[in-house]
Structures are given as structure tokens and as C-alpha cells.
Short mmCIF file of C-alpha atoms and ligand atoms in Angstrom, two decimals:
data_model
loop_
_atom_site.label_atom_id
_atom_site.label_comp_id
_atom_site.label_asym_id
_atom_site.label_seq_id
_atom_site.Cartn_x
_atom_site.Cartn_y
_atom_site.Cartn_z
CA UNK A 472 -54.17 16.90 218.93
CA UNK A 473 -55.76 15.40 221.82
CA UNK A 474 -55.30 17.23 225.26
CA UNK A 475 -56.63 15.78 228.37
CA UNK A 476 -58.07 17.72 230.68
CA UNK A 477 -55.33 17.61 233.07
CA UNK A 478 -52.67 18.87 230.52
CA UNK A 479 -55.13 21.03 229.46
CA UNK A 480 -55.47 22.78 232.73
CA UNK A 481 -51.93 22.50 233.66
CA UNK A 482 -51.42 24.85 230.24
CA UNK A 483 -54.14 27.21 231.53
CA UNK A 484 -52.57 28.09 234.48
CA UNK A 485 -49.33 28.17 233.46
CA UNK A 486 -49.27 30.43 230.18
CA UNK A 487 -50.00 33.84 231.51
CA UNK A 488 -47.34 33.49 233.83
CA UNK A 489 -44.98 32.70 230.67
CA UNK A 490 -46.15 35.28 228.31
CA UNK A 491 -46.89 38.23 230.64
CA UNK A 492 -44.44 38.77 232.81
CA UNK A 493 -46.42 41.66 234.50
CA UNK A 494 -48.90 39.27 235.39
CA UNK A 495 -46.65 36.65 236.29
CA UNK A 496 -48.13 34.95 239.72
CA UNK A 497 -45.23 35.35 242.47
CA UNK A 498 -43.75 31.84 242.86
CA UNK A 499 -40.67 30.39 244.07
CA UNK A 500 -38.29 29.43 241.30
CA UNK A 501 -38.35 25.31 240.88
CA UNK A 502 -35.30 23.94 242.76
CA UNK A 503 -36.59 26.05 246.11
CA UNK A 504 -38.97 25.27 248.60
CA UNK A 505 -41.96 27.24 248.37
CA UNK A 506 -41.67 30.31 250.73
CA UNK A 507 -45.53 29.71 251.89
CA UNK A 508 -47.87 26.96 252.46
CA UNK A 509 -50.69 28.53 250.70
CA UNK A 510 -50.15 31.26 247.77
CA UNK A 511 -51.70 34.42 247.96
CA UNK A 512 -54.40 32.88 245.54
CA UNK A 513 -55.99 30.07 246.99
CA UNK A 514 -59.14 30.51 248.88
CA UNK A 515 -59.39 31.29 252.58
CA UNK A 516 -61.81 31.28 255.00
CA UNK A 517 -62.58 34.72 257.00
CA UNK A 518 -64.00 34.48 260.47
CA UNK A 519 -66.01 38.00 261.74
CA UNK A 520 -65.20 38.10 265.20
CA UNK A 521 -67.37 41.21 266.22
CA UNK A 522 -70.28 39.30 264.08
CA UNK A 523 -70.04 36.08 266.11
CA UNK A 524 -70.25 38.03 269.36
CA UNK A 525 -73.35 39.89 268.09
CA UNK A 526 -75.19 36.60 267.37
CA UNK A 527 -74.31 35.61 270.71
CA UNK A 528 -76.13 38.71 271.94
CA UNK A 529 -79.36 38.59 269.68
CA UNK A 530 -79.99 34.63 270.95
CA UNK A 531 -79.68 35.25 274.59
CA UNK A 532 -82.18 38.29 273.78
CA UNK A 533 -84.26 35.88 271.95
CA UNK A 534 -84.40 33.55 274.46
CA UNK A 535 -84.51 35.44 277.76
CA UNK A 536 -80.78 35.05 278.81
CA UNK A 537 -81.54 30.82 278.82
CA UNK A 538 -78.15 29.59 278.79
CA UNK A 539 -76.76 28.33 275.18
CA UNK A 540 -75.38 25.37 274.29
CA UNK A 541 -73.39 26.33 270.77
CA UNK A 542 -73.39 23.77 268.64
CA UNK A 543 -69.74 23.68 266.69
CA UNK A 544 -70.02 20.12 265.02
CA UNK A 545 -68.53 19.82 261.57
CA UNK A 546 -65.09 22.00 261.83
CA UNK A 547 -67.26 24.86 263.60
CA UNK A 548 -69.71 25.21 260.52
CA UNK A 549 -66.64 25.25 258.77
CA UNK A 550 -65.11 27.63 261.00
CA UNK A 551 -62.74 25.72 262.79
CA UNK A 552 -64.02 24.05 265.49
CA UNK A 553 -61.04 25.16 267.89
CA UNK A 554 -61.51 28.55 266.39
CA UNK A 555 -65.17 29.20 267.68
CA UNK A 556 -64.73 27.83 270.59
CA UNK A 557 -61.79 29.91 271.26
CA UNK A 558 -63.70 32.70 271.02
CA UNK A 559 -66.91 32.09 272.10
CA UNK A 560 -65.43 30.30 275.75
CA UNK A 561 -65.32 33.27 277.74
CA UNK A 562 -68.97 34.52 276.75
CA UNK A 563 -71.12 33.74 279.99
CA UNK A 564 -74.29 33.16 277.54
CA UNK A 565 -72.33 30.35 276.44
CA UNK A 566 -72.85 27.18 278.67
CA UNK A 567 -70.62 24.42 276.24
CA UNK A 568 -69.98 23.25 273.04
CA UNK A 569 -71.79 20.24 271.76
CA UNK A 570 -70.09 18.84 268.62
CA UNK A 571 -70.92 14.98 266.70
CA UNK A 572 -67.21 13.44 266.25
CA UNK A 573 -64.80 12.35 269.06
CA UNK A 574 -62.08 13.96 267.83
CA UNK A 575 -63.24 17.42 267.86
CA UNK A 576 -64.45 17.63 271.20
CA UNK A 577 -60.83 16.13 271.77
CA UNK A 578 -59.98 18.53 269.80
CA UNK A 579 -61.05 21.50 272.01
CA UNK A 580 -59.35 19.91 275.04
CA UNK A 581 -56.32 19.63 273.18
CA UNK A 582 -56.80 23.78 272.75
CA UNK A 583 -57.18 24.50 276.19
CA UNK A 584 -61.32 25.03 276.12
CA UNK A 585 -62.98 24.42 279.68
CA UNK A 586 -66.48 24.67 279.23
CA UNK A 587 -68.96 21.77 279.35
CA UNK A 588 -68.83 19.23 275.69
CA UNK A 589 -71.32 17.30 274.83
CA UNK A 590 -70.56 14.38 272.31
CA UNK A 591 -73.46 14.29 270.29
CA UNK A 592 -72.48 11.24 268.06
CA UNK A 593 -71.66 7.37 268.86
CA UNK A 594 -68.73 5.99 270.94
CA UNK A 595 -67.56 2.48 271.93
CA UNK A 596 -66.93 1.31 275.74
CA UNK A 597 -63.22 2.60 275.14
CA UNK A 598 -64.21 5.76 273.45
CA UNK A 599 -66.57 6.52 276.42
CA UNK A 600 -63.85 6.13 278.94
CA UNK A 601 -61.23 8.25 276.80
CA UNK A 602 -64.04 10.95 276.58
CA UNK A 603 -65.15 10.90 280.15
CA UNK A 604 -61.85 11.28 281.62
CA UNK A 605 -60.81 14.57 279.25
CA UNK A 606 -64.49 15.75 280.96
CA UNK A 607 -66.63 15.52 277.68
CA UNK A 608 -70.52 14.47 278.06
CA UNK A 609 -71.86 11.85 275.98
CA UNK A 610 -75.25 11.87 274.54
CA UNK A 611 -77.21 8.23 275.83
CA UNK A 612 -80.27 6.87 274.44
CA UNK A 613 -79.24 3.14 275.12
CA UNK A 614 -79.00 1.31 278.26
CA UNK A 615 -75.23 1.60 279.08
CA UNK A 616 -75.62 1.44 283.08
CA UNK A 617 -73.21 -0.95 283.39
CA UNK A 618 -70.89 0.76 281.50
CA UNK A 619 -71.26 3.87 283.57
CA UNK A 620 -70.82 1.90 287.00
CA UNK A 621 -67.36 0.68 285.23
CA UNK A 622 -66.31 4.02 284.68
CA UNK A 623 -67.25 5.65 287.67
CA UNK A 624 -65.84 2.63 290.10
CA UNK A 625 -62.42 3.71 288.49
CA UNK A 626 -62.94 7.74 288.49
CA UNK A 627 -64.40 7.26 291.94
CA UNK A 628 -66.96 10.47 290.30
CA UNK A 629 -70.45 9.71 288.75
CA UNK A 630 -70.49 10.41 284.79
CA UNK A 631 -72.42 13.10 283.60
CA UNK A 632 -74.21 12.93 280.87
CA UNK A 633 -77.44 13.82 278.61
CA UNK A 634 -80.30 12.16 277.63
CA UNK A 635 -81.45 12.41 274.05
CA UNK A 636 -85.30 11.15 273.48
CA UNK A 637 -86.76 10.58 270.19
CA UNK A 638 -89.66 12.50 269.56
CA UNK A 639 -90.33 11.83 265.75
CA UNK A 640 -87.30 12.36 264.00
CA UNK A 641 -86.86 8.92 263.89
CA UNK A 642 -82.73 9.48 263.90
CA UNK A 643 -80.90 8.86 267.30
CA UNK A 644 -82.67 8.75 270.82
CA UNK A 645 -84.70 6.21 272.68
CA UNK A 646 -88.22 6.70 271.53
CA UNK A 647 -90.15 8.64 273.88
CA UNK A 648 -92.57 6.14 274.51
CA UNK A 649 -90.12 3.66 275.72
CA UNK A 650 -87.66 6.26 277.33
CA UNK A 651 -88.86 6.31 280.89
CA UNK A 652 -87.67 2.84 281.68
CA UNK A 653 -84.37 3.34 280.27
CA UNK A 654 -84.09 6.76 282.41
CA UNK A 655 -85.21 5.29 285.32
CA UNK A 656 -82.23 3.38 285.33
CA UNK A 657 -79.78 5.37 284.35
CA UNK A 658 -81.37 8.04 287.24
CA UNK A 659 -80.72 5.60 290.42
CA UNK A 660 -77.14 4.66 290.07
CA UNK A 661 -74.76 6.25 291.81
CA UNK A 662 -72.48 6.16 288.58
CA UNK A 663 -74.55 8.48 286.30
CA UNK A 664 -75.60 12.00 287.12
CA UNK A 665 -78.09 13.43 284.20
CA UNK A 666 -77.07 17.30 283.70
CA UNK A 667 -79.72 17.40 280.73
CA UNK A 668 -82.55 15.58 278.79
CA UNK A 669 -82.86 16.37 274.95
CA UNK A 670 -84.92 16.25 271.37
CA UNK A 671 -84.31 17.47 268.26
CA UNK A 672 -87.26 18.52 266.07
CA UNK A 673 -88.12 17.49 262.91
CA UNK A 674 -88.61 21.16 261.82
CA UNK A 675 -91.86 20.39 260.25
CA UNK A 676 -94.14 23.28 262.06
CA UNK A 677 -97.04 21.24 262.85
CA UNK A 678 -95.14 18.07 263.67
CA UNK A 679 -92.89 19.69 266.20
CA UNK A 680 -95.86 20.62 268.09
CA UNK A 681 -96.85 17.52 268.91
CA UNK A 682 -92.84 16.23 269.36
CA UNK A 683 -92.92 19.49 271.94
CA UNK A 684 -96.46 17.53 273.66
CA UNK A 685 -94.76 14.02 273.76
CA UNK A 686 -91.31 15.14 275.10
CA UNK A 687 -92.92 17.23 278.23
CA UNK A 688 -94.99 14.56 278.79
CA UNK A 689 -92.31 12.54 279.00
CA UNK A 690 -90.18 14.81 281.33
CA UNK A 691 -93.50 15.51 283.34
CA UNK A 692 -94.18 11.58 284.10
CA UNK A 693 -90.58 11.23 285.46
CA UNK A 694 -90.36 14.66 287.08
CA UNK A 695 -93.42 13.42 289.10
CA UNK A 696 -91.57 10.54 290.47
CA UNK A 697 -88.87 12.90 291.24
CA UNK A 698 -86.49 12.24 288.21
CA UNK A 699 -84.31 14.65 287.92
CA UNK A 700 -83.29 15.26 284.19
CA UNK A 701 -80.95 17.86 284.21
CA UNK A 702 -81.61 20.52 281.66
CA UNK A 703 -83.82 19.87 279.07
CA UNK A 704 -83.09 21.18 275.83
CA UNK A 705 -84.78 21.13 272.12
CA UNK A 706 -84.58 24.54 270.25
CA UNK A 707 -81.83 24.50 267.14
CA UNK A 708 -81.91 27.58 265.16
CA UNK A 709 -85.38 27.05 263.33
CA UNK A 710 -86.92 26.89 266.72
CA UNK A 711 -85.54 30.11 268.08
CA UNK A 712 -87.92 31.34 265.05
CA UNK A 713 -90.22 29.02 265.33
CA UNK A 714 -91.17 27.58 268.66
CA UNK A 715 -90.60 30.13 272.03
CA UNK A 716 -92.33 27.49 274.14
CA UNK A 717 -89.28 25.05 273.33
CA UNK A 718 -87.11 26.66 274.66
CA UNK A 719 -87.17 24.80 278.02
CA UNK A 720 -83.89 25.46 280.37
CA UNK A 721 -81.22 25.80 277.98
CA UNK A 722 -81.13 26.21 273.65
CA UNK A 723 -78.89 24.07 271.35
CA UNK A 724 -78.62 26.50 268.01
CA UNK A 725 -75.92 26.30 265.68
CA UNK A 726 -76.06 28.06 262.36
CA UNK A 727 -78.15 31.03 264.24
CA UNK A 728 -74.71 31.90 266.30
CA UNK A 729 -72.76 32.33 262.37
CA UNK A 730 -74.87 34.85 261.39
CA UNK A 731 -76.90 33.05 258.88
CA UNK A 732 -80.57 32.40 258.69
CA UNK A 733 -81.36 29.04 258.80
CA UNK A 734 -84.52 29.22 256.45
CA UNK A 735 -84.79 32.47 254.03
CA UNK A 736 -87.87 33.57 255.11
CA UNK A 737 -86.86 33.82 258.87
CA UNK A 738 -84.47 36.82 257.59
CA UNK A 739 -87.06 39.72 256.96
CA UNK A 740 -89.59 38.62 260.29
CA UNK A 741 -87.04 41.12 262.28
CA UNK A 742 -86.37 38.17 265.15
CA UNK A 743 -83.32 38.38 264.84
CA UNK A 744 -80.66 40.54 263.36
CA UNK A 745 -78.17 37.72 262.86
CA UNK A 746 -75.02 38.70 260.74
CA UNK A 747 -72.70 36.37 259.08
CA UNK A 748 -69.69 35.65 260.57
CA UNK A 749 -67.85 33.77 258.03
CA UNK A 750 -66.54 34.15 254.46
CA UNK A 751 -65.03 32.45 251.75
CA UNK A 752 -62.92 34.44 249.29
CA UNK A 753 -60.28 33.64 246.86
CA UNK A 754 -58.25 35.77 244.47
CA UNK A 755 -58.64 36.49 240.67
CA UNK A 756 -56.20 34.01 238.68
CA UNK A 757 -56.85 34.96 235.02
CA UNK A 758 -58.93 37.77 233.47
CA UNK A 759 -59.56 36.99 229.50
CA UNK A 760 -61.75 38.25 226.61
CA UNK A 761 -63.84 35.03 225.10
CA UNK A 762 -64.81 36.44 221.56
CA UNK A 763 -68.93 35.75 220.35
CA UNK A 764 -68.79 32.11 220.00
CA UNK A 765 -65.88 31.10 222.63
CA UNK A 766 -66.83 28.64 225.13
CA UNK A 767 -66.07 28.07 228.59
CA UNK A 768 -66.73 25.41 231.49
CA UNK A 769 -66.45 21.07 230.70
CA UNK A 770 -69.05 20.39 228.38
CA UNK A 771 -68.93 23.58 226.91
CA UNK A 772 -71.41 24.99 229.61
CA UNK A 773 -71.30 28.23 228.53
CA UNK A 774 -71.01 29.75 225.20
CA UNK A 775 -70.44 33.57 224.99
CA UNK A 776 -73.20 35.51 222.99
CA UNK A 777 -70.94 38.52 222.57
CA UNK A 778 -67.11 39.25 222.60
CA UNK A 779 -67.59 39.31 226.73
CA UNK A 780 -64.63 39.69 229.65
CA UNK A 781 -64.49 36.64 232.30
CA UNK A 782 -62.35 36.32 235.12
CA UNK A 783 -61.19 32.59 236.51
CA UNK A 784 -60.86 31.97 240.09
CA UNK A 785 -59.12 29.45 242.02
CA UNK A 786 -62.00 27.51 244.15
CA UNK A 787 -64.20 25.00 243.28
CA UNK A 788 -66.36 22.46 244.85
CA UNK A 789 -62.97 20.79 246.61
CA UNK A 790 -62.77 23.59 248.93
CA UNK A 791 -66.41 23.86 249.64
CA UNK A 792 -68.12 26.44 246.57
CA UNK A 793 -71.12 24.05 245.42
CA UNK A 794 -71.54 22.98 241.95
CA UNK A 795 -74.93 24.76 242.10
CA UNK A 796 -72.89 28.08 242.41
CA UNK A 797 -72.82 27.73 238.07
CA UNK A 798 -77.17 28.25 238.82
CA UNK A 799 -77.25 31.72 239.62
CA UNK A 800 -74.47 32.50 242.58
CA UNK A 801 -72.81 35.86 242.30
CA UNK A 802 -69.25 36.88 243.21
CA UNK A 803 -68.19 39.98 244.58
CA UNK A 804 -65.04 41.66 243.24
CA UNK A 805 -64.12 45.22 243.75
CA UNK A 806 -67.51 45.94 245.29
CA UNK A 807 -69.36 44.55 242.12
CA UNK A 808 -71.64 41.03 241.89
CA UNK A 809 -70.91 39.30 238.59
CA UNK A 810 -72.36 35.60 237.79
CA UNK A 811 -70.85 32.60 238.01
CA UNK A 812 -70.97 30.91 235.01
CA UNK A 813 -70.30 27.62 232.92
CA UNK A 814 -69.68 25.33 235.76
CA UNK A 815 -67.93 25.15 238.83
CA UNK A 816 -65.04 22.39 238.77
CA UNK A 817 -63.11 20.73 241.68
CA UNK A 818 -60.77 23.96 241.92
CA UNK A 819 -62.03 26.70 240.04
CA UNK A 820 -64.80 28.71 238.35
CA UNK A 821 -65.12 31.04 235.81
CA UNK A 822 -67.61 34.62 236.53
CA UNK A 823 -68.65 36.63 233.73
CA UNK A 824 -67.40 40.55 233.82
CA UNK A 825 -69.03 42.12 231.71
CA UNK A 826 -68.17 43.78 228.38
CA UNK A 827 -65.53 46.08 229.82
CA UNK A 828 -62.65 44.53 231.60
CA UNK A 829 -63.26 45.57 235.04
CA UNK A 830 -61.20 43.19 237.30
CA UNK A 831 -57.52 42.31 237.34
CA UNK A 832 -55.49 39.38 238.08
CA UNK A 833 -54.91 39.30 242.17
CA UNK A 834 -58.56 41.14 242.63
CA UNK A 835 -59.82 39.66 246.07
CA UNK A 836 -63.20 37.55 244.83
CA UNK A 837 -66.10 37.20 247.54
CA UNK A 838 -68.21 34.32 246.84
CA UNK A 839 -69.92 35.07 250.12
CA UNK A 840 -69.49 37.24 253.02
CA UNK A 841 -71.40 39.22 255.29
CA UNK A 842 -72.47 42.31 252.97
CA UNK A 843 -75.96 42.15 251.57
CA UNK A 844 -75.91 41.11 248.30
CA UNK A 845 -73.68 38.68 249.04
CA UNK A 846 -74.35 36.72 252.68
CA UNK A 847 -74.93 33.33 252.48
CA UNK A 848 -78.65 33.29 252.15
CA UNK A 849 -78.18 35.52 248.93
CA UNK A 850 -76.48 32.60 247.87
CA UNK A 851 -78.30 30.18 248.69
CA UNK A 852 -81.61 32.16 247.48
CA UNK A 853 -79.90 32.55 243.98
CA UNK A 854 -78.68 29.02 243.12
CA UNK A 855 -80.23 26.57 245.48
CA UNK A 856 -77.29 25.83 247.83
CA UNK A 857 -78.36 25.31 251.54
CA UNK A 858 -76.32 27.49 254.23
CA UNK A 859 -75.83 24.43 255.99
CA UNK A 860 -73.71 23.51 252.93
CA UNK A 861 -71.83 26.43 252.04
CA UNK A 862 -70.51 26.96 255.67
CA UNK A 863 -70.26 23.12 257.09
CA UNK A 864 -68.29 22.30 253.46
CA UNK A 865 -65.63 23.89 253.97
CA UNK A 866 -62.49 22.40 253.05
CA UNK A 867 -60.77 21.73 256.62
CA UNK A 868 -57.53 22.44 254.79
CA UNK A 869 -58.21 26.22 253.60
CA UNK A 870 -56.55 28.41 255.67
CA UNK A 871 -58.78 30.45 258.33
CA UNK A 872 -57.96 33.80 259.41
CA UNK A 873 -59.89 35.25 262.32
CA UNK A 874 -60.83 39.05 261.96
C1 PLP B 1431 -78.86 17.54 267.75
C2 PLP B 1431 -78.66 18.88 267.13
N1 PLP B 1431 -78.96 19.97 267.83
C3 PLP B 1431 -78.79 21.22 267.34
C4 PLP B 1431 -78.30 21.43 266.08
C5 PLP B 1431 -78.13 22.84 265.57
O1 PLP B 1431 -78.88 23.06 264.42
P1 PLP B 1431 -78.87 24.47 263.70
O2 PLP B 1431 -77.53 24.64 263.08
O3 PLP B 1431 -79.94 24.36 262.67
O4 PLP B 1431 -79.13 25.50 264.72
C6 PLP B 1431 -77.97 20.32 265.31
C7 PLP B 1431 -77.45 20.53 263.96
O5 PLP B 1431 -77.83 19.93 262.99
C8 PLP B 1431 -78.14 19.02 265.84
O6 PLP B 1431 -77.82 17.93 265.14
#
């Protein structure tokens, strides 16, 4: 008999519900509405409140109480955008949020946050006015003057805004050899009023050092002529490691305030004690012995050497656990690691237990949290899978609960 692999699936989930009544998953019989959005199964997304506000303390020490600019793009690093915010707002370290899509900094309007946003990615004439009049910043690299004295001739209030110069990444930002001109401008109308000037490094050591050279000579020419740029800003997380002299008036990090290191070997120089601040966990689904032989995963990824115990659980790469988890990524349940094995599909993945069955259906699974052994750089160390992609890919739709 043929079975595809969605009737195939659809079977697997369904039959130890049927035969095992014990184990039978709690679920709303078919005619009714389900009593809950999400069932006690499906992965969720843990936010470490105390751990946040800890980062928040270790940067400012880093940086000698500069002011921070927390960057929240991409749902909050997969927090929830409105979430961090929330509860980073009322930290005086904190002097905004700068986030890449309109929506989100709409977004954190919409929730009642205050403090400074900075749009960090593109907008039309229309988009600029909808922005400035909820009181979010854009980022300018272009010459948009005119568009500014539109704005302001109808707010009656000059727009503020912040420059970003391109120092060698080669991404967004007039280049910083043709930036004063385009500053210049922007500096004598009465529309526009610069609150900061900005670069983002390439995060190649040597490189940045010369990026650092070209942007201060940059600032320096126009600060001469009595330009004022606002606060100038450059350091991400790999700077607050790596570069002390960039940290100018005010530092832009991101990943640094979630707890996790941005490169591995930043996490043993004693900087920083950053802790992790998010988590993504999930429940056990199915515990089963494969005999020697048995395989498991598409393609047969795995084949079982011995009669061996594995445990299915109910989040794959859909809700944000990287294919790469099958390389090497352990899973914590009931205070043990085990491996992930055969590979990781859109909604699940299999870990191997061990010869003794030592986890049960409904066991809360850890694929990463903040306990050693299992943060996101051990992750990341043990199957390849950046930080920046285990937090930022997030599904959106998993449910977050703040702790
Ligand atoms: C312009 C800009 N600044 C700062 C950051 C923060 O970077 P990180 O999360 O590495 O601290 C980012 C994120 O990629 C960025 O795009």
C-alpha cells in the first residue's frame, strides 16, 4: 500500500490517542469548538523577564551609562516586538526602540510605548507622513528635503530624524564620502532637526577600524562647520565586544540585550555576563521503542543501531527550530540533553532517549533556554545554527508567555 506522507503523519499522531487511552492527548470531542487556541503541546515561546533587565544592566556597565538604543526589529528577536518594549520602556538606560518594518514601530504605538522609534527600513512619501505624525524617526540617507519641508509646513514642527552613513557595508546609507553634501542640506532647513548620525559596521575587526576613521572624519568635517548631527551612534552587539572607541554618544545593540552572545567566543572573555532571555519549548507527543534496524526521519535519516527509546516532539522548522538542529542540537527534558536526530520536519522532530525509557508523553522539551547546556550559543555551537536565527525565526504565531 502506498501512504503519502500526509496520511502517513495524520496516522502517527492519531493512533496513540486510539489505542492508549491513558495516553490519550486531551482534545475536544469533534462536533465542539476547541476549548483553546493552542493545545498544551504545541511550542511556546518563554520570555525571562529578570534576564532581560540584567542585560540591560551589564550594557550600560559596558558602556559607561551611554544611553541605549534597543534594537527590537524582527518580532523583538522573536520576542514580540510589543512584548520587549513593554518591558524594557520604563528602564532609563533605554533611550528608544529602533525596529526595520513600518508596522512594528506602528505596532508599539498601537501598545501604548512612548519612547523615541527609529524606523530603520524604507518608506514612501505617504509612509513618511503616517510615521512622522504617530512620532516615529526615520532613518535618511537620500535627499528627501523637500519632502521634509512638506511635512513640517503641515505639522507646523520640524521632523526629526537620523542620519545613516555608509561606511563600508555597502547596504543602506549615503556613502561617507558623498554624505556631507546631502547633510548639509538636510541641516539648514527649518523642516528637519537631526537627533542622531549613524553606521553600522561590517563586523570584520580590521575593516571596522578604518569604517570607525572614515565616519569621525566625516562627523568631524561637518562638526567644524557647526553641523550639528545629533547623536552619533555605531556599536551593535559585536562592537560592545569589540570596539569601546565606537561607542560615540549613544549604542544600538540588539541580540546583546536577549542574553545571547553574538559570536561564541565573546562568551568566556568575561565582558559581559549576558543571560538569555528567551526560550523555545514544546511538549513530548509520542515516546516509542524503534527495534535494531527501525528507521526514523524522511529519507530514512536515521536508522537505529540498537533496540533504542525516542521521543517525538511537536516543532519543527515552521515554528522556528532549524533544520540544522538534526546536526548535533540537544533537547532538554526532565533536566537531561538528548540528541536530536533523523531530521527536523516542518512541525516536528524526533530526539533519541536512550536505551531506557526515560521521558513520557506531556514531558516539557527545552530545545533552548537559558541553562548552560542548553542557551542558545550551545546550540548554535553544536549544530551550526546562528543565534540570530534561532531567536529572530520565531514563528510570530507561537504563543509567548512572559515570565
Ligand atoms: C542597523 C542595525 N543596528 C544594530 C543592530 C543590532 O545588531 P545586534 O543584534 O548584532 O546587536 C542591527 C541588527 O542587525 C542593525 O541592522
Amino acid at each position: 500500500m502506498t501512504v503519502s506522507r500526509r496520511s502517513f503523519l495524520g496516522a502517527g499522531i492519531a493512533l496513540p490517542a486510539l489505542l492508549d487511552p491513558a495516553s490519550a492527548f486531551p482534545s475536544a470531542p469533534p462536533s465542539e469548538p476547541a476549548a483553546s487556541q493552542d493545545s498544551s503541546f504545541d511550542p511556546w515561546v518563554e520570555i525571562h523577564r529578570e534576564n532581560l533587565h540584567h542585560n540591560v544592566g551589564e550594557i550600560s556597565r559596558r558602556v559607561g551609562s551611554r544611553p541605549i538604543l534597543a534594537v527590537i526589529k524582527n518580532n523583538g528577536y522573536g520576542m514580540g516586538v510589543s512584548n520587549v518594549a513593554q518591558l524594557l520602556e520604563a528602564r532609563p538606560e533605554i533611550a528608544g526602540f529602533a525596529v526595520v518594518k513600518l508596522h512594528e514601530a506602528m505596532s508599539l504605538r498601537d501598545a501604548g510605548i512612548r519612547k523615541p522609534i527609529l524606523l530603520l527600513g524604507p518608506f514612501d512619501e505617504k509612509n513618511l507622513e503616517d510615521a512622522v505624525a504617530r512620532g516615529i524617526m526615520p532613518m535618511v540617507y537620500t535627499p528627501l528635503g523637500p519632502a521634509m519641508d512638506k511635512i513640517a509646513t503641515k505639522t507646523q514642527k520640524p521632523v526629526p530624524l537620523h542620519i545613516c552613513v555608509d561606511t563600508g557595508i555597502g547596504r543602506v546609507g549615503v556613502p561617507y564620502f558623498q554624505a556631507a553634501p546631502l547633510i548639509r542640506d538636510l541641516a539648514v532647513r527649518k523642516s528637519v532637526q537631526i537627533q542622531g548620525t549613524m553606521m553600522t559596521f561590517t563586523e570584520d575587526v580590521e575593516f571596522d577600524k578604518e569604517q570607525i576613521r572614515r565616519f569621525q572624519e566625516t562627523c568631524a568635517a561637518l562638526e567644524k562647520d557647526d553641523v550639528a548631527l545629533g547623536k552619533k551612534h555605531a556599536a551593535s552587539s559585536f562592537s560592545l565586544f569589540q570596539h569601546p572607541e565606537a561607542f560615540f554618544d549613544m549604542v544600538r545593540p540588539g541580540m546583546a540585550i536577549y542574553g545571547a552572545y553574538s559570536e561564541n567566543e565573546f562568551r568566556h572573555t568575561g565582558t559581559m555576563d549576558l543571560r538569555p532571555a528567551v526560550s523555545l519549548k514544546a511538549r513530548v507527543i509520542y515516546v516509542k521503542r524503534l527495534r535494531k534496524g527501525d528507521s526514523a526521519g524522511y529519507n530514512r535519516a536515521y536508522m537505529a543501531r540498537d533496540d533504542v527509546w525516542v521521543a517525538t516532539l511537536p516543532v519543527g522548522h515552521a515554528d522556528g527550530w532549524p533544520r540544522v538542529a538534526a546536526k548535533g542540537a540537544r533537547v532538554r527534558i526532565n533536566g537531561a540533553l538528548y540528541p536530536v536526530i533523523a531530521s527536523v520536519s516542518a512541525s516536528h522532530c524526533i530526539v533519541e532517549i536512550g536505551k531506557e525509557q526515560r521521558v513520557s508523553i506531556g514531558d516539557v522539551a527545552t530545545c533552548f533556554d537559558w541553562q548552560d547546556g542548553s542557551r542558545p550559543e550551545d546550540v548554535s555551537e553544536a549544530c551550526g545554527a546562528s543565534v540570530y536565527d534561532l531567536t529572530m525565526h520565531l514563528n510570530p504565531l507561537l504563543p509567548r508567555r512572559v515570565l
